[in-house]
PDB file of C-alpha atoms in Angstrom:
ATOM      1  CA  MET R   1     130.263 117.686 119.113  1.00  0.00           C
ATOM      2  CA  PRO R   2     132.633 114.773 117.668  1.00  0.00           C
ATOM      3  CA  ASP R   3     136.510 114.830 118.848  1.00  0.00           C
ATOM      4  CA  GLY R   4     137.846 113.492 115.464  1.00  0.00           C
ATOM      5  CA  SER R   5     138.687 110.302 117.568  1.00  0.00           C
ATOM      6  CA  GLY R   6     136.007 108.025 115.661  1.00  0.00           C
ATOM      7  CA  ALA R   7     134.744 107.443 119.443  1.00  0.00           C
ATOM      8  CA  GLY R   8     130.996 108.665 119.978  1.00  0.00           C
ATOM      9  CA  PRO R   9     128.111 107.546 121.810  1.00  0.00           C
ATOM     10  CA  ARG R  10     127.663 104.107 120.994  1.00  0.00           C
ATOM     11  CA  PRO R  11     123.659 103.960 119.186  1.00  0.00           C
ATOM     12  CA  LEU R  12     120.845 102.693 121.221  1.00  0.00           C
ATOM     13  CA  ARG R  13     120.042  98.638 120.446  1.00  0.00           C
ATOM     14  CA  THR R  14     116.021  96.824 121.237  1.00  0.00           C
ATOM     15  CA  GLY R  15     116.315  95.751 124.593  1.00  0.00           C
ATOM     16  CA  ASP R  16     118.801  99.228 126.293  1.00  0.00           C
ATOM     17  CA  ALA R  17     115.672 101.030 127.800  1.00  0.00           C
ATOM     18  CA  GLY R  18     114.460  98.216 129.373  1.00  0.00           C
ATOM     19  CA  ARG R  19     118.096  97.585 130.136  1.00  0.00           C
ATOM     20  CA  ARG R  20     118.184 100.550 131.760  1.00  0.00           C
ATOM     21  CA  ALA R  21     114.973 100.245 133.677  1.00  0.00           C
ATOM     22  CA  ALA R  22     115.686  97.398 135.327  1.00  0.00           C
ATOM     23  CA  LYS R  23     119.168  98.359 136.796  1.00  0.00           C
ATOM     24  CA  ALA R  24     117.298 102.049 138.293  1.00  0.00           C
ATOM     25  CA  ARG R  25     115.119  99.820 139.897  1.00  0.00           C
ATOM     26  CA  ALA R  26     117.670  97.487 140.834  1.00  0.00           C
ATOM     27  CA  ARG R  27     119.795  99.658 142.474  1.00  0.00           C
ATOM     28  CA  GLY R  28     116.018 100.892 144.056  1.00  0.00           C
ATOM     29  CA  LEU R  29     116.390  97.539 145.879  1.00  0.00           C
ATOM     30  CA  ALA R  30     119.950  97.942 146.742  1.00  0.00           C
ATOM     31  CA  PRO R  31     119.446  99.228 150.280  1.00  0.00           C
ATOM     32  CA  ILE R  32     117.295  96.683 151.492  1.00  0.00           C
ATOM     33  CA  LEU R  33     120.021  93.629 149.698  1.00  0.00           C
ATOM     34  CA  MET R  34     122.850  95.110 151.637  1.00  0.00           C
ATOM     35  CA  GLU R  35     120.401  95.345 154.643  1.00  0.00           C
ATOM     36  CA  ILE R  36     119.623  91.535 154.857  1.00  0.00           C
ATOM     37  CA  ARG R  37     123.198  90.853 153.895  1.00  0.00           C
ATOM     38  CA  ALA R  38     124.265  92.597 157.324  1.00  0.00           C
ATOM     39  CA  GLU R  39     122.334  90.477 158.743  1.00  0.00           C
ATOM     40  CA  GLY R  40     123.909  87.099 157.908  1.00  0.00           C
ATOM     41  CA  PHE R  41     121.284  86.085 154.956  1.00  0.00           C
ATOM     42  CA  ARG R  42     123.842  85.098 152.161  1.00  0.00           C
ATOM     43  CA  THR R  43     122.163  82.894 149.677  1.00  0.00           C
ATOM     44  CA  PRO R  44     119.261  83.461 146.886  1.00  0.00           C
ATOM     45  CA  SER R  45     117.057  81.276 148.405  1.00  0.00           C
ATOM     46  CA  SER R  46     117.550  82.456 152.434  1.00  0.00           C
ATOM     47  CA  ILE R  47     117.952  87.015 150.841  1.00  0.00           C
ATOM     48  CA  ALA R  48     114.541  85.659 149.041  1.00  0.00           C
ATOM     49  CA  ARG R  49     112.581  84.417 151.935  1.00  0.00           C
ATOM     50  CA  ALA R  50     114.252  87.400 154.016  1.00  0.00           C
ATOM     51  CA  MET R  51     113.014  89.420 151.418  1.00  0.00           C
ATOM     52  CA  THR R  52     109.204  87.931 151.155  1.00  0.00           C
ATOM     53  CA  ARG R  53     108.886  87.957 155.159  1.00  0.00           C
ATOM     54  CA  ARG R  54     109.653  91.560 154.871  1.00  0.00           C
ATOM     55  CA  GLY R  55     107.189  92.599 152.287  1.00  0.00           C
ATOM     56  CA  VAL R  56     109.129  93.822 149.651  1.00  0.00           C
ATOM     57  CA  ARG R  57     107.724  94.432 146.325  1.00  0.00           C
ATOM     58  CA  LYS R  58     109.578  92.621 143.106  1.00  0.00           C
ATOM     59  CA  PRO R  59     110.660  95.182 140.145  1.00  0.00           C
ATOM     60  CA  ARG R  60     106.529  94.187 138.657  1.00  0.00           C
ATOM     61  CA  GLY R  61     105.262  94.110 142.083  1.00  0.00           C
ATOM     62  CA  GLY R  62     104.430  90.759 143.019  1.00  0.00           C
ATOM     63  CA  THR R  63     105.830  90.506 146.792  1.00  0.00           C
ATOM     64  CA  VAL R  64     106.638  86.668 146.959  1.00  0.00           C
ATOM     65  CA  TRP R  65     110.470  86.600 145.530  1.00  0.00           C
ATOM     66  CA  ALA R  66     112.040  82.924 144.559  1.00  0.00           C
ATOM     67  CA  ALA R  67     115.958  82.375 144.529  1.00  0.00           C
ATOM     68  CA  GLY R  68     115.726  83.066 141.158  1.00  0.00           C
ATOM     69  CA  CYS R  69     114.171  86.579 141.655  1.00  0.00           C
ATOM     70  CA  VAL R  70     117.166  87.201 143.616  1.00  0.00           C
ATOM     71  CA  GLN R  71     119.754  85.674 141.114  1.00  0.00           C
ATOM     72  CA  LYS R  72     118.639  87.960 138.897  1.00  0.00           C
ATOM     73  CA  LEU R  73     118.419  90.922 140.711  1.00  0.00           C
ATOM     74  CA  LEU R  74     122.159  90.220 142.398  1.00  0.00           C
ATOM     75  CA  HIS R  75     123.632  89.755 138.953  1.00  0.00           C
ATOM     76  CA  THR R  76     121.326  93.460 137.227  1.00  0.00           C
ATOM     77  CA  LEU R  77     122.742  95.238 140.197  1.00  0.00           C
ATOM     78  CA  ASP R  78     127.607  93.839 139.114  1.00  0.00           C
ATOM     79  CA  GLU R  79     126.737  94.814 136.215  1.00  0.00           C
ATOM     80  CA  GLY R  80     125.518  97.944 136.943  1.00  0.00           C
ATOM     81  CA  ALA R  81     128.951  98.137 138.729  1.00  0.00           C
ATOM     82  CA  GLU R  82     130.883  97.086 136.302  1.00  0.00           C
ATOM     83  CA  ARG R  83     130.184 100.143 134.453  1.00  0.00           C
TER      84      ARG R  83
END
């Protein structure tokens, strides 16, 4: 029910469903990422090696992590924290 302010839910845009799914997958990996960071791994490349060694599955199923994948994961988690 509109409240007269003109501020209602924003209409869905192309890609919104994919972004929501990516954020959900990233949130699922956040506990593992926090554990790895607590062990002292800080750079995307060192985190990627640690995730690969542990056999952590990537969001789309692969098991070999690259620094770019970790950077994207970190960016997605940061975006979710801002909202």
